[in-house]
Short mmCIF file of C-alpha atoms in Angstrom, two decimals:
data_model
loop_
_atom_site.label_atom_id
_atom_site.label_comp_id
_atom_site.label_asym_id
_atom_site.label_seq_id
_atom_site.Cartn_x
_atom_site.Cartn_y
_atom_site.Cartn_z
CA MET I 392 31.61 -29.68 28.95
CA ALA I 393 29.83 -27.94 31.84
CA PHE I 394 31.20 -24.66 33.09
CA PRO I 395 31.58 -24.24 36.84
CA THR I 396 29.19 -22.36 39.07
CA PRO I 397 30.83 -19.18 40.47
CA PRO I 398 31.92 -19.78 44.06
CA ASP I 399 30.01 -18.52 47.08
CA PHE I 400 32.49 -16.44 49.09
CA GLY I 401 30.36 -16.31 52.24
CA ASP I 402 31.63 -13.75 54.75
CA PHE I 403 34.27 -12.73 52.22
CA GLN I 404 31.69 -11.68 49.61
CA PRO I 405 32.21 -7.93 50.31
CA LEU I 406 35.95 -8.40 49.75
CA ALA I 407 35.28 -10.42 46.59
CA ASP I 408 32.96 -7.66 45.37
CA LEU I 409 35.68 -5.07 46.03
CA VAL I 410 38.16 -7.03 43.90
CA ILE I 411 35.55 -7.48 41.18
CA ARG I 412 34.90 -3.71 41.17
CA ALA I 413 38.64 -3.06 41.05
CA SER I 414 38.79 -5.25 37.93
CA ASP I 415 36.07 -3.31 36.13
CA PRO I 416 37.60 -0.55 33.95
CA PHE I 417 34.51 1.63 34.52
CA LEU I 418 34.83 1.40 38.33
CA THR I 419 38.60 1.46 38.70
CA ALA I 420 38.83 5.15 39.62
CA SER I 421 36.34 4.85 42.51
CA VAL I 422 38.23 1.89 43.99
CA VAL I 423 41.54 3.74 43.71
CA ARG I 424 40.06 6.66 45.67
CA GLU I 425 38.76 4.31 48.37
CA LEU I 426 42.12 2.59 48.74
CA ALA I 427 43.99 5.89 48.87
CA ALA I 428 41.70 7.29 51.54
CA SER I 429 41.83 4.44 54.04
CA ASP I 430 42.61 0.79 54.71
CA GLY I 431 38.93 0.41 55.56
CA PRO I 432 37.63 -1.10 52.28
CA VAL I 433 39.77 -4.20 52.74
CA THR I 434 39.51 -4.86 56.46
CA ALA I 435 35.83 -3.97 56.60
CA ALA I 436 35.12 -6.34 53.76
CA ALA I 437 35.61 -9.48 55.87
CA GLY I 438 36.07 -8.27 59.42
CA ASP I 439 39.35 -7.55 61.17
CA GLY I 440 39.20 -10.28 63.82
CA THR I 441 41.55 -13.22 64.22
CA GLY I 442 39.17 -16.19 64.08
CA PRO I 443 38.01 -18.38 61.19
CA GLY I 444 36.68 -16.39 58.25
CA SER I 445 38.72 -13.31 59.14
CA ILE I 446 41.28 -11.32 57.20
CA ALA I 447 43.88 -12.75 59.59
CA GLU I 448 43.06 -16.32 58.48
CA LEU I 449 43.15 -15.26 54.85
CA TRP I 450 46.52 -13.55 55.38
CA ASP I 451 47.93 -16.66 57.05
CA ARG I 452 46.67 -18.97 54.29
CA LEU I 453 48.22 -16.90 51.49
CA SER I 454 51.43 -16.11 53.34
CA THR I 455 52.00 -19.82 53.90
CA ALA I 456 51.21 -20.58 50.24
CA ALA I 457 53.89 -18.05 49.23
CA GLY I 458 56.43 -20.39 50.79
CA GLY I 459 55.53 -23.22 48.44
CA PRO I 460 53.77 -26.57 48.88
CA THR I 461 56.16 -27.89 51.53
CA ALA I 462 55.36 -24.91 53.76
CA GLU I 463 51.65 -25.57 53.30
CA THR I 464 51.76 -29.28 54.09
CA GLY I 465 53.98 -28.38 57.03
CA LYS I 466 50.93 -26.61 58.41
CA ASP I 467 48.72 -29.64 57.66
CA ARG I 468 47.11 -28.00 54.59
CA VAL I 469 46.47 -29.03 51.00
CA PRO I 470 48.74 -26.90 48.76
CA MET I 471 47.43 -24.33 46.34
CA PRO I 472 47.32 -25.59 42.72
CA GLN I 473 50.69 -26.39 41.19
CA ASP I 474 51.81 -23.91 38.53
CA VAL I 475 53.92 -24.95 35.53
CA ALA I 476 55.35 -22.43 33.05
CA ILE I 477 56.55 -23.64 29.65
CA MET I 478 58.70 -21.46 27.39
CA PRO I 479 57.31 -21.94 23.86
CA ALA I 480 59.32 -23.38 21.01
CA LYS I 481 60.44 -20.67 18.60
CA GLY I 482 58.78 -21.26 15.22
CA ALA I 483 61.01 -21.18 12.15
CA ASP I 484 58.83 -18.51 10.55
CA SER I 485 58.63 -16.27 13.63
CA PRO I 486 60.03 -12.79 12.93
CA LEU I 487 61.46 -12.37 16.42
CA SER I 488 65.11 -12.96 17.16
CA ASP I 489 65.88 -15.52 19.86
CA GLU I 490 66.61 -12.77 22.38
CA ALA I 491 63.42 -10.85 21.61
CA HIS I 492 61.44 -14.09 21.70
CA VAL I 493 62.69 -14.93 25.19
CA THR I 494 62.20 -11.37 26.47
CA LYS I 495 58.60 -11.27 25.26
CA ALA I 496 57.80 -14.71 26.67
CA LEU I 497 59.27 -13.85 30.08
CA ALA I 498 57.18 -10.66 30.22
CA ASP I 499 54.07 -12.71 29.48
CA PHE I 500 54.93 -15.17 32.25
CA GLU I 501 55.19 -12.26 34.69
CA HIS I 502 51.63 -11.23 33.79
CA LEU I 503 50.41 -14.79 34.30
CA ARG I 504 52.34 -15.13 37.58
CA ASP I 505 50.78 -11.95 38.91
CA ILE I 506 47.19 -12.74 37.98
CA THR I 507 47.47 -16.19 39.58
CA SER I 508 48.13 -14.31 42.83
CA VAL I 509 44.62 -12.84 42.50
CA ALA I 510 43.31 -16.30 41.65
CA ASP I 511 44.88 -17.72 44.83
CA LEU I 512 43.23 -14.97 46.88
CA PHE I 513 39.84 -16.03 45.52
CA ILE I 514 40.64 -19.73 45.98
CA ALA I 515 41.51 -19.16 49.63
CA MET I 516 38.27 -17.22 50.20
CA ALA I 517 36.22 -19.90 48.43
CA ASN I 518 37.77 -22.71 50.49
CA ILE I 519 37.07 -20.95 53.78
CA ALA I 520 33.49 -20.25 52.68
CA LYS I 521 32.94 -23.91 51.72
CA ARG I 522 33.99 -25.09 55.18
CA ALA I 523 31.90 -22.47 56.94
CA LYS I 524 28.83 -23.45 54.90
CA ARG I 525 29.26 -27.04 56.12
CA GLY I 526 29.53 -25.87 59.71
CA HIS I 527 33.28 -26.59 59.82
CA PRO I 528 34.98 -23.22 60.41
CA GLU I 529 38.34 -24.76 61.34
CA GLU I 530 40.73 -25.84 58.59
CA TYR I 531 40.55 -29.42 57.39
CA ARG I 532 43.53 -31.49 58.50
CA LEU I 533 45.63 -33.65 56.19
CA SER I 534 46.30 -35.96 59.13
CA VAL I 535 42.61 -36.99 59.16
CA PRO I 536 41.82 -39.05 56.01
CA ALA I 537 38.20 -37.94 55.55
CA GLU I 538 39.14 -34.29 56.08
CA ALA I 539 42.10 -34.59 53.70
CA ALA I 540 39.84 -35.91 50.94
CA GLN I 541 37.42 -33.03 51.41
CA ALA I 542 40.28 -30.52 51.45
CA PHE I 543 41.62 -31.88 48.14
CA ALA I 544 38.14 -31.73 46.61
CA ASP I 545 37.57 -28.15 47.78
CA MET I 546 40.96 -26.95 46.56
CA ALA I 547 40.58 -28.49 43.10
CA ASP I 548 36.98 -27.30 42.67
CA SER I 549 37.77 -23.77 43.87
CA ALA I 550 40.79 -23.50 41.56
CA TYR I 551 38.75 -24.57 38.54
CA SER I 552 35.74 -22.37 39.36
CA VAL I 553 37.77 -19.28 40.24
CA MET I 554 39.83 -19.33 37.04
CA LEU I 555 36.64 -19.37 34.95
CA GLY I 556 34.51 -17.04 37.09
CA PRO I 557 34.48 -13.33 38.00
CA PRO I 558 36.62 -11.31 38.15
CA LEU I 559 39.06 -13.46 36.19
CA ALA I 560 36.44 -14.24 33.56
CA GLY I 561 36.70 -10.58 32.60
CA MET I 562 40.48 -10.84 32.27
CA PHE I 563 40.52 -14.08 30.30
CA SER I 564 38.72 -15.29 27.20
CA PHE I 565 37.77 -18.93 26.65
CA VAL I 566 39.73 -20.72 23.90
CA SER I 567 38.85 -24.40 24.16
CA GLY I 568 37.85 -27.14 26.56
CA THR I 569 37.77 -30.95 26.52
CA GLN I 570 36.84 -33.83 28.82
CA ASN I 571 39.09 -36.87 28.83
CA THR I 572 39.54 -40.28 30.44
CA PHE I 573 42.91 -41.87 31.20
CA LYS I 574 42.66 -45.57 32.09
CA ARG I 575 45.64 -47.88 31.68
CA ASN I 576 47.18 -50.92 33.35
CA MET I 577 50.82 -50.16 34.06
CA SER I 578 53.73 -50.22 36.46
CA LYS I 579 54.62 -47.19 38.56
CA THR I 580 57.52 -46.39 36.23
CA GLU I 581 55.16 -46.49 33.27
CA LEU I 582 52.67 -44.34 35.17
CA HIS I 583 55.34 -41.75 35.84
CA LEU I 584 56.05 -41.32 32.13
CA GLY I 585 52.54 -42.00 30.88
CA PHE I 586 51.02 -39.37 33.14
CA LEU I 587 53.32 -36.65 31.77
CA ALA I 588 52.76 -37.79 28.19
CA GLU I 589 48.99 -37.71 28.66
CA LEU I 590 48.71 -34.26 30.24
CA PHE I 591 51.43 -32.51 28.20
CA SER I 592 51.00 -34.23 24.83
CA GLY I 593 50.58 -30.99 22.87
CA PHE I 594 53.70 -29.16 24.05
CA SER I 595 56.45 -30.85 21.93
CA LEU I 596 58.86 -31.05 24.84
CA THR I 597 62.41 -32.37 24.45
CA ASP I 598 63.56 -35.14 26.80
CA VAL I 599 65.49 -32.54 28.83
CA ALA I 600 62.38 -30.36 29.14
CA LYS I 601 60.35 -33.41 30.22
CA LYS I 602 62.87 -34.09 32.98
CA GLN I 603 62.54 -30.48 34.17
CA LEU I 604 58.75 -30.81 34.18
CA ASP I 605 59.01 -34.14 35.95
CA GLY I 606 61.14 -32.50 38.64
CA ILE I 607 58.52 -29.82 39.34
CA LEU I 608 55.64 -32.26 39.61
CA THR I 609 57.68 -34.81 41.57
CA ASN I 610 58.61 -32.19 44.15
CA PHE I 611 54.96 -31.18 44.40
CA ILE I 612 53.81 -34.77 45.00
CA LYS I 613 56.71 -35.31 47.42
CA SER I 614 55.46 -32.34 49.46
CA LEU I 615 52.26 -34.28 50.14
CA GLY I 616 54.33 -36.72 52.18
CA ASP I 617 52.38 -39.66 53.52
CA VAL I 618 48.91 -38.11 53.29
CA SER I 619 46.26 -40.79 53.66
CA VAL I 620 43.02 -39.97 51.90
CA SER I 621 39.60 -41.40 52.66
CA THR I 622 37.01 -40.70 49.96
CA GLU I 623 33.84 -41.52 51.81
CA GLU I 624 32.59 -37.96 51.37
CA THR I 625 34.03 -37.13 47.93
CA LYS I 626 32.47 -39.61 45.47
CA ASN I 627 35.47 -41.93 45.62
CA THR I 628 37.95 -39.66 43.83
CA VAL I 629 40.93 -37.57 44.83
CA ASP I 630 40.85 -34.25 42.97
CA GLN I 631 43.75 -32.07 41.84
CA THR I 632 44.17 -28.98 39.67
CA ILE I 633 47.28 -27.95 37.73
CA ARG I 634 47.73 -24.59 35.97
CA VAL I 635 50.02 -24.59 32.92
CA HIS I 636 51.19 -21.22 31.61
CA GLN I 637 52.58 -20.54 28.15
CA THR I 638 52.94 -17.97 25.37
CA VAL I 639 51.34 -18.84 22.04
CA ALA I 640 52.60 -17.28 18.79
CA THR I 641 49.79 -16.58 16.32
CA ASN I 642 49.81 -15.08 12.83
CA ILE I 643 46.64 -12.97 12.96
CA SER I 644 46.86 -11.96 9.29
CA GLY I 645 46.27 -15.54 8.15
CA ASN I 646 48.77 -14.87 5.35
CA SER I 647 52.10 -16.71 5.58
CA GLU I 648 53.75 -14.31 3.13
CA HIS I 649 52.72 -11.20 5.06
CA PRO I 650 52.38 -12.37 8.67
CA ILE I 651 51.35 -10.21 11.60
CA TRP I 652 52.49 -11.98 14.74
CA ILE I 653 51.12 -11.65 18.24
CA TYR I 654 52.38 -13.49 21.29
CA GLN I 655 49.44 -14.42 23.48
CA PRO I 656 49.81 -15.39 27.17
CA ARG I 657 47.63 -18.43 27.83
CA THR I 658 46.77 -20.54 30.88
CA ARG I 659 45.68 -24.16 30.70
CA ILE I 660 43.64 -25.51 33.62
CA ILE I 661 43.81 -29.28 34.16
CA TYR I 662 41.15 -30.48 36.62
CA MET I 663 41.68 -34.14 37.54
CA HIS I 664 39.44 -36.64 39.30
CA VAL I 665 41.69 -39.59 40.20
CA ASP I 666 39.98 -42.83 41.22
CA ALA I 667 40.60 -43.42 44.95
CA SER I 668 42.10 -46.88 44.44
CA SER I 669 44.42 -45.47 41.75
CA TRP I 670 45.57 -42.70 44.09
CA LYS I 671 46.22 -45.18 46.91
CA TRP I 672 48.27 -47.44 44.64
CA ALA I 673 50.22 -44.59 43.02
CA THR I 674 51.18 -43.01 46.36
CA ASN I 675 51.92 -46.26 48.22
CA LYS I 676 55.72 -46.50 48.35
CA ALA I 677 55.69 -50.22 49.17
CA ASN I 678 53.37 -51.53 46.45
CA HIS I 679 55.18 -51.72 43.10
CA GLU I 680 52.94 -54.26 41.38
CA LYS I 681 51.12 -53.27 38.21
CA SER I 682 47.69 -51.76 38.57
CA THR I 683 45.08 -49.88 36.56
CA PHE I 684 45.39 -46.12 36.92
CA ASN I 685 42.04 -44.47 36.25
CA MET I 686 41.20 -40.78 36.14
CA GLN I 687 38.89 -38.38 34.38
CA TYR I 688 40.05 -34.86 33.69
CA VAL I 689 38.99 -31.59 32.10
CA VAL I 690 41.37 -29.34 30.13
CA VAL I 691 40.46 -25.68 29.54
CA ASP I 692 42.60 -23.10 27.71
CA ILE I 693 42.03 -19.39 28.43
CA ASP I 694 43.82 -16.34 26.99
CA LEU I 695 44.79 -13.32 29.07
CA ASN I 696 43.68 -9.85 27.94
CA VAL I 697 46.94 -8.10 28.83
CA ASN I 698 45.65 -4.53 28.39
CA ARG I 699 42.66 -5.23 30.63
CA TRP I 700 44.92 -6.86 33.22
CA LEU I 701 47.45 -4.01 33.26
CA SER I 702 44.70 -1.43 33.76
CA ALA I 703 43.41 -3.31 36.81
CA LYS I 704 46.75 -4.48 38.23
CA PRO I 705 47.69 -1.43 40.38
CA GLN I 706 44.52 -1.46 42.47
CA LEU I 707 44.38 -5.26 42.64
CA GLU I 708 47.96 -5.36 43.89
CA ALA I 709 47.15 -2.66 46.45
CA ILE I 710 44.31 -4.83 47.82
CA PHE I 711 46.49 -7.94 47.75
CA LYS I 712 49.31 -6.17 49.59
CA GLN I 713 46.97 -4.95 52.33
CA ILE I 714 45.94 -8.57 52.98
CA THR I 715 49.29 -10.35 52.63
CA SER I 716 51.91 -7.57 53.05
CA GLN I 717 53.40 -8.91 49.80
CA THR I 718 53.51 -7.73 46.21
CA PHE I 719 52.53 -10.12 43.44
CA LYS I 720 56.21 -10.71 42.67
CA GLN I 721 57.06 -11.45 46.30
CA TYR I 722 54.15 -13.87 46.61
CA GLY I 723 55.01 -15.71 43.39
CA LYS I 724 58.79 -15.77 43.95
CA ILE I 725 58.82 -19.32 45.34
CA LYS I 726 55.38 -20.49 44.35
CA PHE I 727 55.64 -19.78 40.61
CA PRO I 728 58.47 -21.84 39.04
CA ALA I 729 60.90 -20.62 36.40
CA PRO I 730 59.69 -21.41 32.87
CA ILE I 731 60.73 -24.72 31.32
CA ASP I 732 62.36 -24.32 27.89
CA ALA I 733 60.42 -26.64 25.56
CA GLU I 734 63.51 -26.88 23.32
CA ALA I 735 66.04 -27.49 26.12
CA LYS I 736 68.96 -29.69 25.00
#
C-alpha cells in the first residue's frame, strides 16, 4: 500500500508551516509567544485579502463546513469528509465499570473531534492550493459535472493525504493498512446493506447500531442532492473519504491474569474510488434494476498520541480560532456526530 505524498499548500504554505511548528513540542513556546504578541503570524501567513487563496476564503470554507454537509452543498461545494464515531463494545474482562467505560470513551472522542478540526483546516488549504495550481482559483461548482468530479477527487485525496502527513503524522502513529476491492451484482436494497457490511465488518455492531450508522451515512448522501458527476478528468471514478473514530481497549501486559488496560483513541480512514457507472446507478433515484457495484478502497488505522496532542492543542486552537472565530468544540458541534453505541439494543 502506497502512502500519500504530503500536500502542496501553495500560498498557504506559511500558515501550514506555522501550524506544523505549533505541533512540535520543541517549538511550542516560540509559537505561543508569537500568538500572544500579535494576530500577525496567522494573517501574514496567507495574506489578509478577500480573494481566492486568502484567509477570508479559508474562513468561509471552514465556517460553512461547521454547519454540516447540507450547508456546504447549499453553497455548491463538496462536503468535508463524513465523520462517524463508534462507542466500543465493553469487553467482559475489562476492569472499568460501565460508567467509567463510557466516560473514558467520550473523552477520547472529544480528542478525536478536536484534532479533525485541524485536519479540516489542512484539507481546505490543500483543496484551494490544488485549484490554484491548475489555474482555477475559483471554487469548483457541483452544478457543473466535470467540476463536481474534480472537487470530489480533490476532497478525498486531500483528506487521505492530510491525515497521514505533517503535522498530523506527528500526532498519530500508523497501526495497519489494507487495499480492498468490492465488486458485486445486487439491487439497491442489497447495496445499502452490503456497503455497510463491507466497510464496517470489524465493528460487531448490533442491528440497532447499524440503523444509527445507516442514518448518518444516508443523511450525508442525501445532502449531495442531485449532483451529476462527469469523470472525464478523474480516471472514471468518484472518490470519497470517510473517517471512523473509536476507542480500542488493549491489555498491554499481555497477561490475562494480570492485565494492564489502556484505552486508545483511534481513527480509521476509508478512501474509496467508486466506478463512475456504479456511482451513477447508485445515485439515480429512478433506476432500481440490479447492477454491478464496483469500487476499490484503502483502509488505514492510526492511533492518536493523546499527550502529544494535548501539549499542542492550546496553540493550535488559538490559530484555528483566529481563522474561523470558532473553538474546536464549536466547529465540531454539528459536523461531528454523537457516538454510535456498538451494543445498542
